Amino acid sequence: MTVDTIPPIILTQLNYLLTHSPYSIKVEQMWSGSKPPGFLDRFTLLIPFCLDYIKWDVIYNAQFPLLPPDVIFGPEDESFRPYPVGREGELVAKNSLSDWNCKDPTRLLSLIHELRSLYMAYQKKRVGEVDDERLKFEINTMYSREGIEMYMSSGVDKPEEVKFAVPLLEMDLNKMVAGSTWRHQQKIYLQVIYPVSRKYLAMASAPRLKLISSPELKALFSIDEFRLPSWLEGMCMAEYLPTLEEMLESQIRDAVSSIEVRRKFITALAIPFGRPVEADPVFCRKATFLACSGVFTFLVHFTLPLQFPRQQPALMLQSSQHFHSGNAPIKSAILQDYPWSPRWDAAQMAERIFDYLVDECLNFKKHCNEVLVQQR
């Protein structure tokens, strides 16, 4: 994004939207509406919705920046009319466009959030009108849950489907991790996809299910390694969700507890290696120590898996004295072939790794010298 080609009023509102929205809104592209091209006054926003993105074009006019922008929705949403229109094109109710103030940096944020809320109601209405008894039943059983988003997917070349994004767990994941710097509220969702069937089926098939979480949550908990409970014959969503949430909550609490286990291991490493040069203080997934063997000085990088101590840390050595021709430090391959048992206490784990590196660092030093010889 070239800042100096965006009108200041537009830039201020766009920056406020991107930095203050609770949703991870992105700008896909920007372009100029004038010929020849001048100021960048138009852009496409990627707005998270129902575990996917919807694309809306926001059209300002650089020649009249005091006016509110137009918003163009996707071609599949031609029937989406967020604001009812009265006589002679006048808007009936007060809204973010009729109450526009170009000098207020929050106005674009308010507009997009208002439109997203109206779009959510629009999609909910579309789904509610689908002539599918099973879908109607599932919707009725889930109405009491807050925050559910739904989306009606249809087209000429694809089957009709209804997608649900069901937020899971009432626990505040951000507060569970001490010292977390997560900017957005961390969430876990169950994506549920039902094919639309306009005829009665005696035994409907299971919906397609997938767990999706905020990207940052992978530092604490791996959604990909979580096994969804089985969908039993004749089951509905209201029966399935309590079992799923119980399993999830148990594993997340274990993941939070494992932070302290990793912290104790890093603390134990400081006994043979000395204080770490660098360490991850929140999730305790990484730590780096400075070590030496005679005059050979090197760094030891530790990467601790989420499944620690069941899975052992990955080690990598980095010379502080040997460099490739491009001035990049010489590093070893990932080392995991060393004595390890998850049943050892933290002090024994650290001691056995230290003993292993006493010999391994000599092999690494030899490797570094060989690399330098090859570069001559």
Short mmCIF file of C-alpha atoms in Angstrom, two decimals:
data_model
loop_
_atom_site.label_atom_id
_atom_site.label_comp_id
_atom_site.label_asym_id
_atom_site.label_seq_id
_atom_site.Cartn_x
_atom_site.Cartn_y
_atom_site.Cartn_z
CA MET A 1 0.00 0.00 0.00
CA THR A 2 1.52 3.30 -1.12
CA VAL A 3 0.55 5.68 1.66
CA ASP A 4 1.34 8.94 -0.14
CA THR A 5 -1.15 8.21 -2.99
CA ILE A 6 -4.17 7.69 -0.70
CA PRO A 7 -6.16 10.80 0.28
CA PRO A 8 -5.50 11.50 3.99
CA ILE A 9 -9.20 11.37 4.99
CA ILE A 10 -9.61 7.95 3.37
CA LEU A 11 -6.30 6.65 4.72
CA THR A 12 -7.18 7.65 8.29
CA GLN A 13 -10.50 5.80 8.17
CA LEU A 14 -9.00 2.73 6.52
CA ASN A 15 -6.16 2.48 9.04
CA TYR A 16 -8.62 2.81 11.92
CA LEU A 17 -10.72 -0.01 10.47
CA LEU A 18 -7.75 -2.36 10.08
CA THR A 19 -6.28 -1.69 13.53
CA HIS A 20 -9.45 -1.53 15.66
CA SER A 21 -11.78 -4.11 14.17
CA PRO A 22 -12.20 -7.27 16.27
CA TYR A 23 -12.32 -9.15 12.98
CA SER A 24 -9.13 -9.71 10.97
CA ILE A 25 -10.21 -7.58 8.01
CA LYS A 26 -7.72 -7.37 5.14
CA VAL A 27 -7.27 -5.20 2.06
CA GLU A 28 -7.01 -7.35 -1.06
CA GLN A 29 -6.33 -4.59 -3.58
CA MET A 30 -6.49 -0.84 -4.09
CA TRP A 31 -7.02 1.15 -7.26
CA SER A 32 -7.86 4.59 -8.61
CA GLY A 33 -11.29 5.54 -9.93
CA SER A 34 -10.04 8.37 -12.14
CA LYS A 35 -8.58 8.41 -15.66
CA PRO A 36 -5.69 8.78 -15.94
CA PRO A 37 -5.16 6.96 -12.60
CA GLY A 38 -4.58 9.29 -9.69
CA PHE A 39 -5.26 8.88 -5.99
CA LEU A 40 -6.06 5.39 -4.72
CA ASP A 41 -9.65 5.86 -3.57
CA ARG A 42 -11.11 2.37 -4.01
CA PHE A 43 -10.28 -0.92 -2.36
CA THR A 44 -11.54 -4.46 -1.88
CA LEU A 45 -11.99 -5.66 1.70
CA LEU A 46 -11.78 -9.29 2.77
CA ILE A 47 -14.18 -9.56 5.70
CA PRO A 48 -14.28 -12.72 7.83
CA PHE A 49 -17.71 -14.33 7.80
CA CYS A 50 -18.82 -17.87 8.59
CA LEU A 51 -15.19 -19.11 8.69
CA ASP A 52 -14.50 -17.74 5.22
CA TYR A 53 -14.16 -14.30 3.65
CA ILE A 54 -16.69 -12.15 1.84
CA LYS A 55 -15.38 -9.54 -0.61
CA TRP A 56 -16.81 -6.04 -0.64
CA ASP A 57 -15.59 -3.14 -2.76
CA VAL A 58 -15.50 0.21 -0.97
CA ILE A 59 -15.75 3.08 -3.46
CA TYR A 60 -14.69 6.57 -2.37
CA ASN A 61 -14.34 9.54 -4.70
CA ALA A 62 -10.97 11.27 -4.32
CA GLN A 63 -12.40 14.45 -5.92
CA PHE A 64 -15.16 14.57 -3.27
CA PRO A 65 -13.59 12.87 -0.20
CA LEU A 66 -16.16 14.44 2.14
CA LEU A 67 -18.89 12.22 0.71
CA PRO A 68 -19.59 8.74 2.14
CA PRO A 69 -18.35 5.76 0.12
CA ASP A 70 -20.42 3.31 -1.87
CA VAL A 71 -20.14 -0.38 -1.00
CA ILE A 72 -20.52 -3.01 -3.72
CA PHE A 73 -21.32 -6.53 -2.58
CA GLY A 74 -20.43 -9.79 -4.32
CA PRO A 75 -22.33 -10.99 -7.42
CA GLU A 76 -23.96 -13.82 -5.43
CA ASP A 77 -25.53 -11.24 -3.07
CA GLU A 78 -27.51 -9.17 -5.55
CA SER A 79 -30.64 -9.52 -3.39
CA PHE A 80 -28.87 -8.10 -0.31
CA ARG A 81 -30.44 -4.69 0.35
CA PRO A 82 -29.17 -3.58 3.76
CA TYR A 83 -30.89 -0.20 3.88
CA PRO A 84 -34.56 0.23 2.89
CA VAL A 85 -35.12 3.15 0.53
CA GLY A 86 -38.04 5.58 0.78
CA ARG A 87 -39.45 8.01 -1.72
CA GLU A 88 -37.15 9.74 -4.19
CA GLY A 89 -34.23 7.58 -3.10
CA GLU A 90 -34.19 8.84 0.49
CA LEU A 91 -33.04 6.42 3.17
CA VAL A 92 -35.85 5.57 5.59
CA ALA A 93 -33.91 4.97 8.81
CA LYS A 94 -30.82 6.59 10.22
CA ASN A 95 -27.70 4.53 9.60
CA SER A 96 -23.93 4.80 9.18
CA LEU A 97 -24.27 6.28 5.68
CA SER A 98 -26.97 8.82 6.44
CA ASP A 99 -25.06 9.89 9.54
CA TRP A 100 -21.69 10.12 7.75
CA ASN A 101 -18.93 12.38 9.11
CA CYS A 102 -15.77 12.29 7.01
CA LYS A 103 -13.67 13.83 9.81
CA ASP A 104 -14.51 11.01 12.21
CA PRO A 105 -11.88 8.25 11.74
CA THR A 106 -14.26 5.62 13.17
CA ARG A 107 -16.97 6.01 10.52
CA LEU A 108 -15.73 3.38 8.06
CA LEU A 109 -15.36 0.86 10.90
CA SER A 110 -18.92 1.57 12.04
CA LEU A 111 -20.23 1.23 8.49
CA ILE A 112 -18.54 -2.11 7.78
CA HIS A 113 -19.57 -3.58 11.14
CA GLU A 114 -23.14 -2.42 10.64
CA LEU A 115 -23.27 -3.93 7.15
CA ARG A 116 -21.73 -7.18 8.37
CA SER A 117 -24.39 -7.45 11.08
CA LEU A 118 -27.14 -6.83 8.51
CA TYR A 119 -25.54 -9.35 6.16
CA MET A 120 -25.58 -11.94 8.95
CA ALA A 121 -29.34 -11.37 9.40
CA TYR A 122 -29.83 -11.58 5.63
CA GLN A 123 -28.08 -14.94 5.42
CA LYS A 124 -30.00 -16.23 8.45
CA LYS A 125 -33.26 -15.30 6.70
CA ARG A 126 -32.16 -17.06 3.49
CA VAL A 127 -31.28 -20.24 5.37
CA GLY A 128 -34.58 -20.13 7.28
CA GLU A 129 -36.49 -20.09 4.00
CA VAL A 130 -34.88 -23.29 2.68
CA ASP A 131 -37.42 -26.07 2.17
CA ASP A 132 -35.51 -28.76 4.05
CA GLU A 133 -37.10 -30.30 7.15
CA ARG A 134 -33.84 -31.54 8.58
CA LEU A 135 -32.20 -28.12 8.28
CA LYS A 136 -35.18 -26.44 9.92
CA PHE A 137 -34.97 -28.90 12.81
CA GLU A 138 -31.21 -28.36 13.25
CA ILE A 139 -31.62 -24.58 13.19
CA ASN A 140 -34.34 -24.72 15.85
CA THR A 141 -32.15 -26.84 18.15
CA MET A 142 -29.22 -24.40 17.86
CA TYR A 143 -31.08 -21.08 18.13
CA SER A 144 -30.22 -20.75 21.83
CA ARG A 145 -26.49 -20.60 21.06
CA GLU A 146 -25.06 -17.12 20.67
CA GLY A 147 -22.76 -16.10 17.85
CA ILE A 148 -23.75 -18.74 15.29
CA GLU A 149 -23.23 -17.59 11.71
CA MET A 150 -24.78 -19.29 8.71
CA TYR A 151 -24.37 -18.99 4.99
CA MET A 152 -26.44 -20.25 2.06
CA SER A 153 -24.17 -21.41 -0.76
CA SER A 154 -25.73 -21.98 -4.17
CA GLY A 155 -24.89 -21.58 -7.82
CA VAL A 156 -25.38 -22.94 -11.29
CA ASP A 157 -22.39 -25.28 -11.16
CA LYS A 158 -22.43 -26.26 -7.47
CA PRO A 159 -24.92 -27.96 -5.15
CA GLU A 160 -26.91 -26.04 -2.58
CA GLU A 161 -25.33 -26.18 0.86
CA VAL A 162 -25.82 -24.45 4.17
CA LYS A 163 -22.71 -23.68 6.21
CA PHE A 164 -22.77 -23.04 9.94
CA ALA A 165 -20.00 -21.53 12.05
CA VAL A 166 -20.70 -22.65 15.62
CA PRO A 167 -18.57 -20.97 18.34
CA LEU A 168 -17.45 -23.48 20.96
CA LEU A 169 -16.60 -23.13 24.66
CA GLU A 170 -17.58 -20.25 26.92
CA MET A 171 -14.12 -20.10 28.50
CA ASP A 172 -11.97 -17.01 27.82
CA LEU A 173 -8.91 -18.54 26.13
CA ASN A 174 -6.98 -15.25 26.24
CA LYS A 175 -7.21 -15.04 30.03
CA MET A 176 -6.14 -18.68 30.45
CA VAL A 177 -2.64 -17.93 29.13
CA ALA A 178 -0.71 -15.63 31.48
CA GLY A 179 1.17 -12.89 29.66
CA SER A 180 -0.55 -13.53 26.34
CA THR A 181 -0.19 -10.72 23.80
CA TRP A 182 -3.01 -11.96 21.56
CA ARG A 183 -4.68 -8.92 20.01
CA HIS A 184 -7.87 -10.68 18.95
CA GLN A 185 -10.08 -12.88 21.12
CA GLN A 186 -9.08 -16.48 20.47
CA LYS A 187 -11.94 -18.70 19.34
CA ILE A 188 -12.62 -22.27 18.30
CA TYR A 189 -15.45 -23.00 15.88
CA LEU A 190 -17.10 -26.07 14.48
CA GLN A 191 -17.80 -25.73 10.79
CA VAL A 192 -20.92 -27.72 9.88
CA ILE A 193 -21.95 -28.15 6.24
CA TYR A 194 -25.34 -29.63 5.33
CA PRO A 195 -26.33 -30.41 1.75
CA VAL A 196 -29.81 -29.06 1.01
CA SER A 197 -32.32 -31.86 0.44
CA ARG A 198 -35.81 -30.92 -0.70
CA LYS A 199 -37.20 -34.40 -0.14
CA TYR A 200 -37.69 -36.44 3.01
CA LEU A 201 -34.87 -38.84 3.86
CA ALA A 202 -35.54 -41.62 6.38
CA MET A 203 -31.86 -41.71 7.42
CA ALA A 204 -29.95 -38.53 6.66
CA SER A 205 -26.18 -38.71 6.36
CA ALA A 206 -23.85 -36.96 8.78
CA PRO A 207 -22.93 -33.36 7.96
CA ARG A 208 -19.37 -32.46 7.05
CA LEU A 209 -17.59 -31.35 10.21
CA LYS A 210 -14.34 -29.49 10.72
CA LEU A 211 -12.75 -27.69 13.66
CA ILE A 212 -11.31 -24.26 12.89
CA SER A 213 -9.54 -21.93 15.31
CA SER A 214 -7.89 -18.54 15.34
CA PRO A 215 -4.45 -18.88 13.66
CA GLU A 216 -2.61 -17.63 16.76
CA LEU A 217 -4.06 -20.42 18.90
CA LYS A 218 -1.68 -22.96 17.35
CA ALA A 219 1.01 -21.71 19.76
CA LEU A 220 -1.05 -23.29 22.56
CA PHE A 221 -3.19 -26.03 21.04
CA SER A 222 -3.18 -27.93 17.76
CA ILE A 223 -6.66 -28.20 16.25
CA ASP A 224 -5.29 -30.45 13.48
CA GLU A 225 -4.37 -33.14 16.01
CA PHE A 226 -7.74 -33.11 17.76
CA ARG A 227 -9.95 -36.09 16.87
CA LEU A 228 -13.60 -35.20 16.50
CA PRO A 229 -16.04 -37.52 18.29
CA SER A 230 -18.01 -39.86 16.04
CA TRP A 231 -21.34 -38.72 14.64
CA LEU A 232 -23.80 -41.44 15.62
CA GLU A 233 -26.67 -42.53 13.43
CA GLY A 234 -29.74 -40.33 13.88
CA MET A 235 -27.81 -37.74 15.89
CA CYS A 236 -28.53 -34.01 15.77
CA MET A 237 -26.25 -31.07 16.46
CA ALA A 238 -27.72 -30.37 19.91
CA GLU A 239 -26.66 -33.88 20.98
CA TYR A 240 -23.24 -33.71 19.37
CA LEU A 241 -21.97 -30.37 20.69
CA PRO A 242 -21.86 -31.10 24.47
CA THR A 243 -19.60 -34.14 23.97
CA LEU A 244 -17.34 -32.19 21.61
CA GLU A 245 -17.04 -29.23 24.01
CA GLU A 246 -16.29 -31.48 26.97
CA MET A 247 -13.42 -33.13 25.09
CA LEU A 248 -12.11 -29.78 23.85
CA GLU A 249 -12.18 -28.14 27.25
CA SER A 250 -10.30 -31.04 28.83
CA GLN A 251 -7.54 -30.97 26.20
CA ILE A 252 -7.19 -27.18 26.29
CA ARG A 253 -6.79 -27.21 30.06
CA ASP A 254 -4.10 -29.87 29.61
CA ALA A 255 -2.43 -27.65 26.98
CA VAL A 256 -2.40 -24.70 29.41
CA SER A 257 -0.94 -26.93 32.14
CA SER A 258 1.78 -28.12 29.78
CA ILE A 259 3.11 -24.53 29.53
CA GLU A 260 4.32 -24.82 33.12
CA VAL A 261 5.88 -28.23 32.38
CA ARG A 262 7.87 -26.69 29.51
CA ARG A 263 8.80 -23.72 31.69
CA LYS A 264 10.29 -26.04 34.33
CA PHE A 265 12.31 -27.82 31.65
CA ILE A 266 13.77 -24.54 30.33
CA THR A 267 14.58 -23.55 33.90
CA ALA A 268 16.34 -26.89 34.40
CA LEU A 269 18.39 -26.32 31.24
CA ALA A 270 19.86 -23.20 32.86
CA ILE A 271 21.69 -25.37 35.41
CA PRO A 272 24.15 -27.01 32.95
CA PHE A 273 23.93 -24.35 30.17
CA GLY A 274 23.61 -21.10 32.11
CA ARG A 275 20.91 -18.46 31.64
CA PRO A 276 19.24 -18.56 28.21
CA VAL A 277 20.16 -15.91 25.67
CA GLU A 278 16.55 -15.87 24.53
CA ALA A 279 13.40 -17.73 25.59
CA ASP A 280 9.67 -17.67 24.88
CA PRO A 281 8.20 -16.42 28.20
CA VAL A 282 4.53 -17.02 27.34
CA PHE A 283 4.20 -20.46 25.72
CA CYS A 284 7.71 -21.71 26.54
CA ARG A 285 8.09 -23.25 23.09
CA LYS A 286 11.61 -21.97 22.31
CA ALA A 287 14.84 -21.22 24.13
CA THR A 288 18.40 -20.46 23.03
CA PHE A 289 21.56 -20.97 25.10
CA LEU A 290 25.19 -19.92 24.53
CA ALA A 291 27.67 -22.78 24.94
CA CYS A 292 31.34 -23.43 24.29
CA SER A 293 33.80 -26.27 23.92
CA GLY A 294 37.29 -24.92 24.44
CA VAL A 295 37.50 -21.87 22.20
CA PHE A 296 34.59 -23.02 19.99
CA THR A 297 31.50 -20.95 20.84
CA PHE A 298 28.06 -21.83 19.56
CA LEU A 299 24.34 -21.40 20.21
CA VAL A 300 21.97 -24.22 21.08
CA HIS A 301 18.39 -23.64 19.90
CA PHE A 302 15.64 -25.67 21.61
CA THR A 303 12.18 -26.04 20.07
CA LEU A 304 9.67 -27.69 22.38
CA PRO A 305 6.64 -29.44 20.83
CA LEU A 306 3.12 -29.04 22.18
CA GLN A 307 3.23 -32.72 23.13
CA PHE A 308 6.26 -32.24 25.40
CA PRO A 309 7.46 -34.29 27.24
CA ARG A 310 5.84 -37.16 25.32
CA GLN A 311 7.69 -35.80 22.29
CA GLN A 312 11.26 -34.63 22.78
CA PRO A 313 12.55 -31.16 21.88
CA ALA A 314 14.27 -30.50 18.57
CA LEU A 315 17.82 -29.14 18.89
CA MET A 316 19.85 -27.12 16.42
CA LEU A 317 23.41 -25.84 16.82
CA GLN A 318 24.59 -22.54 15.36
CA SER A 319 28.21 -21.47 15.24
CA SER A 320 29.06 -17.95 16.39
CA GLN A 321 32.47 -18.16 14.65
CA HIS A 322 31.83 -19.84 11.30
CA PHE A 323 29.86 -18.30 8.46
CA HIS A 324 28.82 -19.15 4.92
CA SER A 325 30.11 -17.00 2.07
CA GLY A 326 26.96 -14.87 2.33
CA ASN A 327 27.71 -14.14 6.02
CA ALA A 328 24.93 -16.44 7.20
CA PRO A 329 25.95 -18.44 10.30
CA ILE A 330 26.55 -22.15 9.82
CA LYS A 331 23.88 -24.29 11.45
CA SER A 332 23.49 -27.99 12.08
CA ALA A 333 20.64 -30.19 10.95
CA ILE A 334 17.76 -30.72 13.40
CA LEU A 335 18.98 -33.04 16.15
CA GLN A 336 16.56 -35.46 17.80
CA ASP A 337 18.61 -38.65 18.00
CA TYR A 338 19.66 -38.24 21.61
CA PRO A 339 18.76 -40.07 24.86
CA TRP A 340 15.26 -39.19 25.99
CA SER A 341 12.49 -40.48 28.20
CA PRO A 342 9.29 -38.61 29.13
CA ARG A 343 9.48 -40.30 32.52
CA TRP A 344 12.69 -38.49 33.50
CA ASP A 345 12.40 -35.39 35.64
CA ALA A 346 13.39 -32.03 34.13
CA ALA A 347 16.85 -32.03 35.73
CA GLN A 348 17.72 -35.44 34.26
CA MET A 349 16.44 -34.44 30.82
CA ALA A 350 18.67 -31.35 30.86
CA GLU A 351 21.69 -33.29 32.10
CA ARG A 352 21.37 -36.02 29.45
CA ILE A 353 21.08 -33.42 26.67
CA PHE A 354 24.13 -31.59 27.97
CA ASP A 355 26.15 -34.84 28.04
CA TYR A 356 25.03 -35.61 24.48
CA LEU A 357 26.12 -32.18 23.23
CA VAL A 358 29.57 -32.51 24.79
CA ASP A 359 30.39 -34.98 22.02
CA GLU A 360 28.00 -33.72 19.33
CA CYS A 361 29.44 -30.20 19.37
CA LEU A 362 32.83 -31.64 18.29
CA ASN A 363 31.15 -33.18 15.23
CA PHE A 364 29.48 -29.84 14.53
CA LYS A 365 32.80 -27.98 14.85
CA LYS A 366 34.35 -30.40 12.36
CA HIS A 367 31.43 -29.79 9.99
CA CYS A 368 31.90 -26.01 10.26
CA ASN A 369 35.61 -26.29 9.41
CA GLU A 370 34.81 -28.49 6.40
CA VAL A 371 32.34 -25.90 5.11
CA LEU A 372 34.99 -23.19 5.35
CA VAL A 373 37.49 -25.34 3.46
CA GLN A 374 34.98 -25.92 0.66
CA GLN A 375 34.34 -22.17 0.37
CA ARG A 376 38.00 -21.34 -0.22
#
